[in-house]
CSV table of C-alpha atoms and ligand atoms in Angstrom, one decimal:
chain,number,residue,atom,x,y,z
I,1,MET,CA,86.8,67.3,10.2
I,2,ILE,CA,83.6,65.2,10.4
I,3,THR,CA,84.3,61.9,8.7
I,4,SER,CA,82.2,60.1,6.1
I,5,GLU,CA,81.7,57.3,8.5
I,6,GLU,CA,80.1,59.6,11.0
I,7,ILE,CA,77.8,61.0,8.3
I,8,SER,CA,77.0,57.4,7.3
I,9,THR,CA,76.1,56.5,10.9
I,10,LEU,CA,73.7,59.6,11.0
I,11,LEU,CA,72.1,58.6,7.7
I,12,LYS,CA,71.4,55.0,9.0
I,13,LYS,CA,69.0,56.5,11.4
I,14,TYR,CA,67.2,58.5,8.7
I,15,ASP,CA,63.8,57.4,7.4
I,16,MET,CA,64.5,57.5,3.6
I,17,ARG,CA,60.8,57.8,2.8
I,18,ARG,CA,60.5,61.0,4.8
I,19,LEU,CA,63.6,62.9,3.8
I,20,ALA,CA,63.5,66.7,4.1
I,21,ILE,CA,65.6,69.3,2.4
I,22,GLY,CA,66.6,72.1,4.7
I,23,THR,CA,68.5,75.3,4.6
I,24,ILE,CA,68.9,78.7,6.2
I,25,GLY,CA,66.2,81.2,5.2
I,26,SER,CA,68.0,83.6,2.9
I,27,HIS,CA,70.2,83.7,-0.3
I,28,SER,CA,68.7,81.0,-2.5
I,29,ALA,CA,66.4,79.3,0.0
I,30,LEU,CA,63.2,79.9,-2.1
I,31,ASN,CA,64.9,78.3,-5.1
I,32,ILE,CA,66.0,75.3,-3.0
I,33,PHE,CA,62.6,74.9,-1.3
I,34,LYS,CA,60.6,75.2,-4.6
I,35,GLY,CA,62.8,72.6,-6.2
I,36,ALA,CA,62.6,70.3,-3.2
I,37,LYS,CA,58.8,70.5,-3.2
I,38,GLU,CA,58.5,69.9,-6.9
I,39,GLU,CA,60.5,66.7,-6.4
I,40,GLY,CA,58.3,65.6,-3.5
I,41,PHE,CA,60.5,66.4,-0.5
I,42,LYS,CA,59.4,68.2,2.7
I,43,THR,CA,61.3,71.4,3.4
I,44,VAL,CA,62.8,72.8,6.6
I,45,CYS,CA,63.7,76.5,7.0
I,46,ILE,CA,66.0,77.8,9.7
I,47,CYS,CA,64.6,81.3,10.0
I,48,ARG,CA,65.0,84.6,11.7
I,49,GLU,CA,61.8,86.3,12.9
I,50,LYS,CA,62.3,89.3,10.6
I,51,ASP,CA,62.5,87.1,7.5
I,52,THR,CA,59.5,84.8,8.2
I,53,ILE,CA,57.2,86.9,6.0
I,54,VAL,CA,59.1,85.5,3.0
I,55,TYR,CA,58.4,81.9,3.8
I,56,ARG,CA,54.8,82.6,4.9
I,57,LYS,CA,53.9,84.5,1.8
I,58,PHE,CA,55.4,82.0,-0.6
I,59,GLN,CA,54.4,79.0,1.5
I,60,LEU,CA,57.5,76.9,0.6
I,61,ALA,CA,58.7,75.9,4.1
I,62,ASP,CA,56.9,73.0,5.8
I,63,GLU,CA,58.8,73.5,9.0
I,64,LEU,CA,60.1,76.8,10.3
I,65,ILE,CA,62.7,76.6,12.9
I,66,MET,CA,63.1,80.0,14.5
I,67,VAL,CA,66.5,81.3,15.6
I,68,GLU,CA,67.8,84.7,16.7
I,69,GLU,CA,71.1,84.2,14.8
I,70,PHE,CA,71.9,81.8,12.0
I,71,SER,CA,75.0,80.6,14.0
I,72,GLU,CA,72.5,78.8,16.3
I,73,ILE,CA,72.4,76.0,13.8
I,74,LEU,CA,75.5,74.7,15.6
I,75,ASP,CA,73.5,74.2,18.9
I,76,ASP,CA,73.2,70.6,19.8
I,77,ARG,CA,69.4,70.7,20.2
I,78,LEU,CA,68.9,72.4,16.9
I,79,GLN,CA,71.1,69.8,15.1
I,80,GLU,CA,69.2,67.1,16.8
I,81,LYS,CA,65.9,68.5,15.6
I,82,LEU,CA,67.2,68.7,12.0
I,83,ARG,CA,68.2,65.1,12.2
I,84,ALA,CA,64.9,64.1,13.7
I,85,LEU,CA,63.2,65.6,10.7
I,86,ASN,CA,65.5,63.6,8.4
I,87,THR,CA,67.0,66.8,7.0
I,88,LEU,CA,69.6,67.0,4.3
I,89,ILE,CA,71.1,70.5,4.4
I,90,VAL,CA,71.8,72.4,1.2
I,91,PRO,CA,74.5,75.0,2.0
I,92,HIS,CA,74.4,78.4,0.3
I,93,GLY,CA,76.3,81.7,0.6
I,94,SER,CA,74.8,82.5,4.0
I,95,PHE,CA,76.4,79.5,5.6
I,96,THR,CA,79.9,80.7,5.0
I,97,ALA,CA,78.9,84.3,5.7
I,98,TYR,CA,77.6,83.5,9.2
I,99,LEU,CA,79.7,80.5,10.2
I,100,SER,CA,83.4,79.8,9.9
I,101,THR,CA,84.7,77.0,7.6
I,102,GLU,CA,86.0,75.2,10.7
I,103,GLN,CA,82.6,75.3,12.4
I,104,LEU,CA,81.0,73.9,9.2
I,105,THR,CA,83.5,71.1,8.7
I,106,ASN,CA,84.0,70.2,12.4
I,107,ASP,CA,80.9,71.0,14.4
I,108,PHE,CA,77.8,70.6,12.2
I,109,TYR,CA,76.6,67.0,12.5
I,110,VAL,CA,73.8,67.1,9.9
I,111,PRO,CA,74.3,65.5,6.5
I,112,MET,CA,75.0,68.1,3.8
I,113,PHE,CA,74.5,67.9,0.1
I,114,GLY,CA,77.9,68.9,-1.1
I,115,ASN,CA,81.6,68.4,-0.3
I,116,ARG,CA,82.6,70.0,3.0
I,117,GLN,CA,86.3,69.6,2.2
I,118,LEU,CA,86.1,72.0,-0.7
I,119,LEU,CA,85.0,74.8,1.7
I,120,ASN,CA,88.6,74.9,2.9
I,121,TRP,CA,89.8,75.4,-0.7
I,122,GLU,CA,87.2,78.0,-1.4
I,123,ALA,CA,87.8,80.1,1.7
I,124,ASP,CA,91.6,80.5,1.0
I,125,ARG,CA,92.5,82.8,-1.9
I,126,GLU,CA,95.8,81.1,-2.4
I,127,LYS,CA,94.3,77.6,-2.5
I,128,GLN,CA,91.5,78.7,-4.7
I,129,GLY,CA,94.0,80.1,-7.2
I,130,GLU,CA,96.0,76.9,-7.1
I,131,TRP,CA,92.8,74.9,-7.8
I,132,LEU,CA,91.8,77.1,-10.8
I,133,ARG,CA,95.2,77.3,-12.3
I,134,LYS,CA,95.6,73.5,-12.0
I,135,ALA,CA,92.3,73.3,-14.0
I,136,GLY,CA,93.9,75.3,-16.7
I,137,LEU,CA,91.8,78.4,-16.2
I,138,LYS,CA,93.1,81.9,-17.0
I,139,LEU,CA,93.3,84.1,-13.9
I,140,PRO,CA,94.0,87.8,-13.5
I,141,LYS,CA,97.7,88.3,-12.6
I,142,THR,CA,98.3,88.9,-9.0
I,143,PHE,CA,101.0,91.3,-7.7
I,144,LYS,CA,103.0,90.4,-4.6
I,145,SER,CA,103.9,93.9,-3.8
I,146,PRO,CA,102.6,97.4,-4.9
I,147,GLU,CA,106.1,98.1,-6.4
I,148,GLU,CA,105.4,95.6,-9.1
I,149,ILE,CA,102.2,97.4,-10.4
I,150,ASP,CA,102.6,98.0,-14.1
I,151,ARG,CA,99.0,98.2,-15.3
I,152,LEU,CA,95.5,98.9,-13.9
I,153,ILE,CA,94.9,96.9,-10.8
I,154,ILE,CA,92.1,96.3,-8.3
I,155,ALA,CA,93.1,96.2,-4.7
I,156,LYS,CA,90.9,93.9,-2.6
I,157,LEU,CA,90.5,93.7,1.1
I,158,GLN,CA,90.3,90.3,2.8
I,159,GLY,CA,86.7,89.3,3.4
I,160,ALA,CA,85.4,92.7,2.4
I,161,LYS,CA,81.6,92.7,2.1
I,162,GLY,CA,80.4,94.2,-1.1
I,163,GLY,CA,83.8,95.3,-2.2
I,164,ARG,CA,83.8,98.2,0.4
I,165,GLY,CA,87.3,99.6,0.5
I,166,TYR,CA,88.3,98.1,-2.9
I,167,PHE,CA,90.1,100.6,-5.1
I,168,LEU,CA,91.8,100.8,-8.5
I,169,ALA,CA,95.3,102.1,-9.3
I,170,ASN,CA,97.7,102.0,-12.2
I,171,SER,CA,101.2,102.5,-10.7
I,172,PRO,CA,103.0,102.1,-7.3
I,173,GLU,CA,102.7,105.8,-6.6
I,174,HIS,CA,99.1,105.9,-7.5
I,175,PHE,CA,98.5,102.8,-5.3
I,176,TYR,CA,100.1,104.5,-2.2
I,177,LYS,CA,98.2,107.7,-2.8
I,178,LYS,CA,94.9,105.9,-3.1
I,179,LEU,CA,95.7,103.8,-0.1
I,180,ASP,CA,96.4,106.9,2.0
I,181,GLU,CA,93.2,108.5,0.8
I,182,MET,CA,91.2,105.4,1.7
I,183,ILE,CA,92.7,105.2,5.2
I,184,THR,CA,92.1,108.9,5.7
I,185,ARG,CA,88.4,108.5,4.7
I,186,GLY,CA,88.1,105.6,7.1
I,187,LEU,CA,87.3,103.1,4.4
I,188,ILE,CA,90.4,101.0,5.1
I,189,SER,CA,92.1,100.4,8.5
I,190,ARG,CA,95.9,100.3,8.8
I,191,GLU,CA,95.6,96.7,9.7
I,192,ASP,CA,93.6,95.9,6.6
I,193,ALA,CA,96.2,97.7,4.5
I,194,GLN,CA,98.7,95.0,5.5
I,195,ARG,CA,96.6,92.3,3.9
I,196,ILE,CA,95.5,93.8,0.6
I,197,HIS,CA,95.3,91.5,-2.4
I,198,ILE,CA,96.5,93.2,-5.6
I,199,GLN,CA,95.0,91.9,-8.8
I,200,GLU,CA,95.2,92.9,-12.4
I,201,TYR,CA,92.0,94.7,-13.3
I,202,VAL,CA,90.5,92.9,-16.3
I,203,LEU,CA,88.6,95.3,-18.6
I,204,GLY,CA,85.5,93.3,-19.6
I,205,VAL,CA,82.0,92.2,-18.6
I,206,ASN,CA,80.9,90.1,-15.7
I,207,VAL,CA,79.7,86.6,-16.6
I,208,TYR,CA,78.8,84.0,-14.0
I,209,PRO,CA,78.2,80.5,-15.5
I,210,GLN,CA,76.3,78.2,-13.1
I,211,TYR,CA,77.2,74.5,-13.2
I,212,PHE,CA,75.9,71.3,-11.6
I,213,SER,CA,78.3,68.5,-11.0
I,214,SER,CA,76.4,65.2,-11.0
I,215,LEU,CA,78.3,62.3,-9.4
I,216,ILE,CA,75.4,60.1,-10.2
I,217,ASN,CA,75.6,60.8,-13.9
I,218,ASP,CA,79.4,61.6,-13.9
I,219,ASP,CA,78.8,64.8,-15.8
I,220,VAL,CA,79.0,68.6,-15.3
I,221,GLU,CA,76.0,70.5,-16.7
I,222,LEU,CA,75.7,74.1,-17.5
I,223,LEU,CA,72.3,75.2,-16.1
I,224,GLY,CA,72.4,79.0,-16.4
I,225,VAL,CA,74.3,82.2,-16.7
I,226,ASP,CA,73.8,85.5,-15.0
I,227,LYS,CA,75.5,88.9,-14.5
I,228,ARG,CA,75.3,91.0,-11.3
I,229,TYR,CA,73.6,94.2,-10.6
I,230,GLU,CA,75.8,96.0,-8.1
I,231,SER,CA,75.5,99.2,-6.2
I,232,ALA,CA,77.2,101.6,-6.5
I,233,VAL,CA,79.4,100.5,-9.4
I,234,ASP,CA,76.5,100.0,-11.8
I,235,ALA,CA,75.3,103.6,-11.0
I,236,ILE,CA,78.6,105.4,-11.4
I,237,GLY,CA,78.3,105.6,-15.2
I,238,ARG,CA,75.2,107.7,-14.7
I,239,VAL,CA,77.2,110.4,-12.9
I,240,PRO,CA,79.1,112.6,-15.4
I,241,ALA,CA,82.9,112.3,-15.2
I,242,ALA,CA,83.4,115.9,-14.0
I,243,GLU,CA,81.2,115.3,-10.9
I,244,GLN,CA,82.8,111.9,-10.3
I,245,LEU,CA,86.2,113.5,-10.0
I,246,GLU,CA,84.8,116.3,-7.7
I,247,ILE,CA,83.3,113.9,-5.2
I,248,SER,CA,86.1,111.3,-5.6
I,249,LEU,CA,83.8,108.3,-6.0
I,250,SER,CA,85.2,104.9,-5.2
I,251,PRO,CA,83.2,101.9,-6.6
I,252,THR,CA,81.6,99.6,-4.2
I,253,TYR,CA,80.1,96.3,-5.3
I,254,THR,CA,77.1,95.6,-3.0
I,255,ILE,CA,75.1,93.0,-4.8
I,256,ILE,CA,71.5,94.0,-5.2
I,257,GLY,CA,70.3,91.4,-7.7
I,258,ASN,CA,71.2,89.3,-10.7
I,259,ILE,CA,70.3,89.6,-14.4
I,260,PRO,CA,69.9,86.5,-16.6
I,261,LEU,CA,72.3,86.2,-19.6
I,262,THR,CA,72.6,84.2,-22.7
I,263,LEU,CA,76.0,84.0,-24.3
I,264,ARG,CA,77.4,84.0,-27.8
I,265,GLU,CA,77.3,80.3,-28.6
I,266,SER,CA,80.9,80.5,-29.6
I,267,LEU,CA,81.8,81.0,-25.9
I,268,LEU,CA,80.2,77.8,-24.8
I,269,PRO,CA,82.9,75.3,-25.8
I,270,GLU,CA,85.4,77.0,-23.5
I,271,LEU,CA,83.0,77.5,-20.7
I,272,LEU,CA,81.9,73.9,-20.9
I,273,ARG,CA,85.5,72.7,-20.8
I,274,MET,CA,86.2,75.0,-17.9
I,275,GLY,CA,83.4,73.4,-15.9
I,276,ASP,CA,84.6,69.9,-16.7
I,277,ASN,CA,88.2,70.8,-15.8
I,278,VAL,CA,87.4,72.4,-12.5
I,279,GLN,CA,85.5,69.3,-11.5
I,280,LYS,CA,88.3,67.0,-12.7
I,281,THR,CA,90.8,68.9,-10.6
I,282,ALA,CA,88.5,69.0,-7.6
I,283,ARG,CA,88.3,65.2,-7.8
I,284,GLU,CA,92.1,65.2,-7.4
I,285,ILE,CA,92.4,67.7,-4.6
I,286,ALA,CA,89.3,66.7,-2.6
I,287,PRO,CA,87.7,63.5,-3.7
I,288,PRO,CA,85.0,63.0,-4.9
I,289,GLY,CA,85.2,66.6,-6.1
I,290,ILE,CA,82.3,69.0,-6.4
I,291,ILE,CA,79.0,67.5,-5.4
I,292,GLY,CA,76.2,69.6,-7.0
I,293,PRO,CA,76.2,73.3,-7.8
I,294,PHE,CA,79.1,75.5,-8.4
I,295,CYS,CA,79.8,78.8,-10.2
I,296,LEU,CA,82.7,80.5,-11.8
I,297,GLU,CA,83.0,84.2,-11.5
I,298,THR,CA,84.5,85.4,-14.8
I,299,ILE,CA,85.2,88.5,-16.7
I,300,ILE,CA,85.2,88.3,-20.5
I,301,THR,CA,87.2,90.8,-22.5
I,302,ASP,CA,86.6,92.1,-26.0
I,303,LYS,CA,89.1,89.6,-27.5
I,304,PRO,CA,87.1,87.6,-26.2
I,305,GLU,CA,89.2,86.0,-23.4
I,306,ILE,CA,87.7,84.5,-20.3
I,307,TYR,CA,89.3,85.3,-17.0
I,308,THR,CA,88.2,83.6,-13.8
I,309,PHE,CA,88.6,85.5,-10.6
I,310,GLU,CA,86.7,83.3,-8.2
I,311,ILE,CA,84.8,80.1,-7.7
I,312,SER,CA,81.9,79.3,-5.4
I,313,ALA,CA,81.7,75.6,-4.8
I,314,ARG,CA,78.0,75.7,-3.8
I,315,ILE,CA,74.7,77.2,-5.0
I,316,VAL,CA,75.0,80.9,-5.9
I,317,ALA,CA,72.2,83.4,-5.6
I,318,GLY,CA,72.6,84.1,-9.3
I,319,THR,CA,70.9,80.7,-10.0
I,320,ASN,CA,67.7,82.5,-8.7
I,321,VAL,CA,67.4,84.0,-12.2
I,322,GLY,CA,66.7,80.5,-13.4
I,323,ILE,CA,63.8,79.6,-11.1
I,324,GLY,CA,61.3,78.1,-13.5
I,325,THR,CA,63.9,77.5,-16.2
I,326,SER,CA,66.8,79.2,-18.0
I,327,PRO,CA,67.8,78.8,-21.7
I,328,TYR,CA,70.5,76.3,-20.8
I,329,ALA,CA,68.4,74.3,-18.4
I,330,TYR,CA,65.7,74.3,-21.0
I,331,LEU,CA,68.0,73.0,-23.7
I,332,LYS,CA,69.0,70.0,-21.5
I,333,TYR,CA,65.8,69.3,-19.6
I,334,GLY,CA,62.9,71.2,-21.2
I,335,GLU,CA,60.8,73.3,-18.9
I,336,LYS,CA,60.9,73.5,-15.1
I,337,MET,CA,64.5,72.7,-14.4
I,338,TYR,CA,66.6,75.0,-12.2
I,339,MET,CA,69.3,74.7,-9.6
I,340,GLY,CA,67.0,74.1,-6.6
I,341,ARG,CA,65.1,71.4,-8.4
I,342,ARG,CA,68.3,69.9,-9.9
I,343,ILE,CA,69.6,69.4,-6.4
I,344,ALA,CA,66.5,67.7,-5.3
I,345,LEU,CA,66.5,65.5,-8.4
I,346,GLU,CA,70.0,64.3,-7.7
I,347,ILE,CA,69.1,63.5,-4.1
I,348,LYS,CA,66.1,61.6,-5.3
I,349,GLU,CA,68.1,59.7,-7.8
I,350,ALA,CA,70.8,58.9,-5.2
I,351,VAL,CA,68.2,57.5,-2.8
I,352,LYS,CA,66.7,55.4,-5.5
I,353,ARG,CA,70.1,53.9,-6.4
I,354,LYS,CA,71.0,53.6,-2.7
I,355,GLN,CA,73.9,56.0,-3.2
I,356,LEU,CA,72.9,58.8,-0.9
I,357,ASN,CA,76.2,58.4,1.0
I,358,ALA,CA,78.0,59.4,-2.2
I,359,VAL,CA,76.4,62.8,-2.4
I,360,VAL,CA,76.3,63.9,1.2
I,361,THR,CA,79.2,64.7,3.5
O,401,AMP,P1,84.6,90.3,-5.5
O,401,AMP,O1,84.5,90.9,-4.2
O,401,AMP,O2,85.9,89.5,-5.7
O,401,AMP,O3,83.4,89.4,-5.9
O,401,AMP,O4,84.6,91.5,-6.6
O,401,AMP,C1,83.6,92.5,-6.6
O,401,AMP,C2,83.5,93.1,-8.0
O,401,AMP,O5,84.7,93.5,-8.5
O,401,AMP,C3,82.9,92.1,-9.0
O,401,AMP,O6,81.7,92.7,-9.6
O,401,AMP,C4,83.9,92.0,-10.1
O,401,AMP,O7,83.3,92.2,-11.4
O,401,AMP,C5,84.9,93.1,-9.9
O,401,AMP,N1,86.2,92.5,-10.0
O,401,AMP,C6,86.8,91.6,-9.2
O,401,AMP,N2,88.0,91.2,-9.6
O,401,AMP,C7,88.2,91.9,-10.7
O,401,AMP,C8,89.3,92.0,-11.7
O,401,AMP,N3,90.4,91.3,-11.5
O,401,AMP,N4,89.1,92.8,-12.8
O,401,AMP,C9,88.0,93.5,-12.9
O,401,AMP,N5,87.0,93.5,-12.1
O,401,AMP,C10,87.1,92.7,-11.0
């Protein structure tokens, strides 16, 4: 694990008047770059050839560092270049998709806005559950063995992209029958089948509140809410039930985009408390807790009850719905506040108060 002393030493060589905000060119990079520029920072994009059109057309990257693969950000020369440009890295979903937690916590010697320690908590389903339960959140019940299934469940594969190979079942017999079918159809390997996570299926709607944990202001802000637009699950309702049965459709959850949401105001007290409690617990398990953006992935039932099935302790792509502003960001800041800009503002404020060490790891 890279220590805070090592990061402090790196920062001492940085020119604080010429800081740049950098990230990998994908996910929420446009959001991060726009926010950085609006707060007066230079921007650095680590980019693949095939994606450069995005950053050329929108003109949001001052420096394009070309790579074949995103994992090249671990190369010594590239790290050196990032440091020479006084870059603070903002991690997003592509970092954990293309690099392991170990690589990010042990081998990447560029200051990051965020708490690297929490990557370990986020990557491990058990630890994540422990964190969220400790924060008092309601989680879907998990089943240790298929024999215990007594209600509708969702079976999840470890690290499945887009929920490929997920399936639903409502009894042990149903579970084994479905599992066999999935194996026969080549959607699940026998090896995967050993490591399936069985979770109560919560009947409700997807709601993803986006928070910002400010260490500078000692506050957790709600900056936006979105829901996901997923293929093919959001299309299945358009196929009549008779045909669904005939072609034995299994839902997949490949995320295609995000849709902004505003919620019943009566849901806000609980959602705001949930954000505060998640940060309070994070401070205990991995001081100083979450630095910057995080998102809870929830399902809200018709009661309404809020179930949390996952946390992302970093910026999520759902915040892209708020580029410009969102109702919640507007309520707090007026126009032109959104996650990318909020990050840059926090960095700016930290520099001004000579507390940059407190918000990078
Ligand atoms: P995940 O891969 O965990 O992000 O889940 C993919 C999709 O499955 C999301 O769109 C969720 O809405 C849905 N999902 C995950 N867990 C549950 C659950 N316990 N109950 C109902 N739907 C779920």
